[in-house]
Tab-separated table of C-alpha atoms in Angstrom:
chain	number	residue	atom	x	y	z
A	712	UNK	CA	5.067	-16.376	-52.367
A	713	UNK	CA	1.599	-17.291	-51.251
A	714	UNK	CA	-0.182	-19.943	-49.273
A	715	UNK	CA	0.419	-23.568	-50.163
A	716	UNK	CA	-2.154	-25.001	-52.575
A	717	UNK	CA	-3.859	-26.936	-49.771
A	718	UNK	CA	-4.155	-23.890	-47.506
A	719	UNK	CA	-5.261	-21.731	-50.416
A	720	UNK	CA	-8.005	-24.250	-51.250
A	721	UNK	CA	-9.134	-24.225	-47.608
A	722	UNK	CA	-9.191	-20.417	-47.589
A	723	UNK	CA	-11.258	-20.345	-50.790
A	724	UNK	CA	-13.665	-22.895	-49.339
A	725	UNK	CA	-14.101	-20.816	-46.194
A	726	UNK	CA	-14.576	-17.682	-48.301
A	727	UNK	CA	-17.412	-19.331	-50.222
A	728	UNK	CA	-19.282	-20.033	-47.000
A	729	UNK	CA	-21.300	-16.942	-46.210
A	730	UNK	CA	-20.319	-14.882	-43.180
A	731	UNK	CA	-23.597	-15.684	-41.450
A	732	UNK	CA	-23.171	-19.431	-42.030
A	733	UNK	CA	-19.573	-19.719	-40.817
A	734	UNK	CA	-18.932	-20.981	-37.312
A	735	UNK	CA	-16.723	-18.973	-34.942
A	736	UNK	CA	-13.991	-21.580	-35.468
A	737	UNK	CA	-14.194	-21.159	-39.234
A	738	UNK	CA	-14.012	-17.377	-38.820
A	739	UNK	CA	-10.867	-17.734	-36.706
A	740	UNK	CA	-9.334	-20.127	-39.245
A	741	UNK	CA	-10.050	-17.697	-42.089
A	742	UNK	CA	-8.543	-14.840	-40.089
A	743	UNK	CA	-5.416	-16.931	-39.418
A	744	UNK	CA	-5.053	-17.827	-43.094
A	745	UNK	CA	-5.432	-14.163	-44.067
A	746	UNK	CA	-2.803	-13.169	-41.487
A	747	UNK	CA	-0.378	-15.826	-42.733
A	748	UNK	CA	-0.924	-14.806	-46.342
A	749	UNK	CA	-0.406	-11.114	-45.531
A	750	UNK	CA	2.729	-11.863	-43.492
A	751	UNK	CA	4.205	-13.935	-46.306
A	752	UNK	CA	3.442	-11.137	-48.758
A	753	UNK	CA	5.101	-8.501	-46.573
A	754	UNK	CA	8.199	-10.647	-46.004
A	755	UNK	CA	8.516	-11.273	-49.725
A	756	UNK	CA	8.194	-7.566	-50.412
A	757	UNK	CA	10.820	-6.695	-47.787
A	758	UNK	CA	13.255	-9.269	-49.151
A	759	UNK	CA	12.919	-8.005	-52.708
A	760	UNK	CA	15.460	-5.547	-53.977
A	761	UNK	CA	14.632	-2.654	-56.237
A	762	UNK	CA	16.512	-4.162	-59.151
A	763	UNK	CA	14.826	-7.550	-58.778
A	764	UNK	CA	11.324	-6.114	-59.022
A	765	UNK	CA	11.908	-3.469	-61.680
A	766	UNK	CA	13.015	-3.746	-65.262
A	767	UNK	CA	14.237	-0.993	-67.489
A	768	UNK	CA	12.688	-1.009	-70.917
A	769	UNK	CA	13.577	0.974	-73.957
A	770	UNK	CA	12.322	1.208	-77.488
A	771	UNK	CA	14.228	-0.973	-79.932
A	772	UNK	CA	17.228	-3.105	-79.095
A	773	UNK	CA	19.568	-0.382	-77.886
A	774	UNK	CA	20.076	1.317	-74.559
A	775	UNK	CA	17.630	3.830	-73.121
A	776	UNK	CA	18.038	7.224	-74.772
A	777	UNK	CA	17.563	9.174	-71.525
A	778	UNK	CA	19.868	7.297	-69.139
A	779	UNK	CA	21.994	5.033	-71.350
A	780	UNK	CA	21.005	1.786	-69.647
C-alpha cells in the first residue's frame, strides 16, 4: 500500500521543487508525506505473513526435489 494518487502527485510535485526553493511549509508537508508513506509501508510489512510474500518455485511442473513442496 502506498499514498493515494492525489497525495503521491503532491509529493512528486514537492520533490521536483528544489530544496533551496521550497518554503518551510512545503518542507514540513514533504516530511509529513514521507512519514505517512513510511508508516504505511511498515504496517503493510508487519501485516504480511511469510507465506503471503514468498512463493516456492521448482523446475518443471512437479514438486520441489529438495523439500517435496
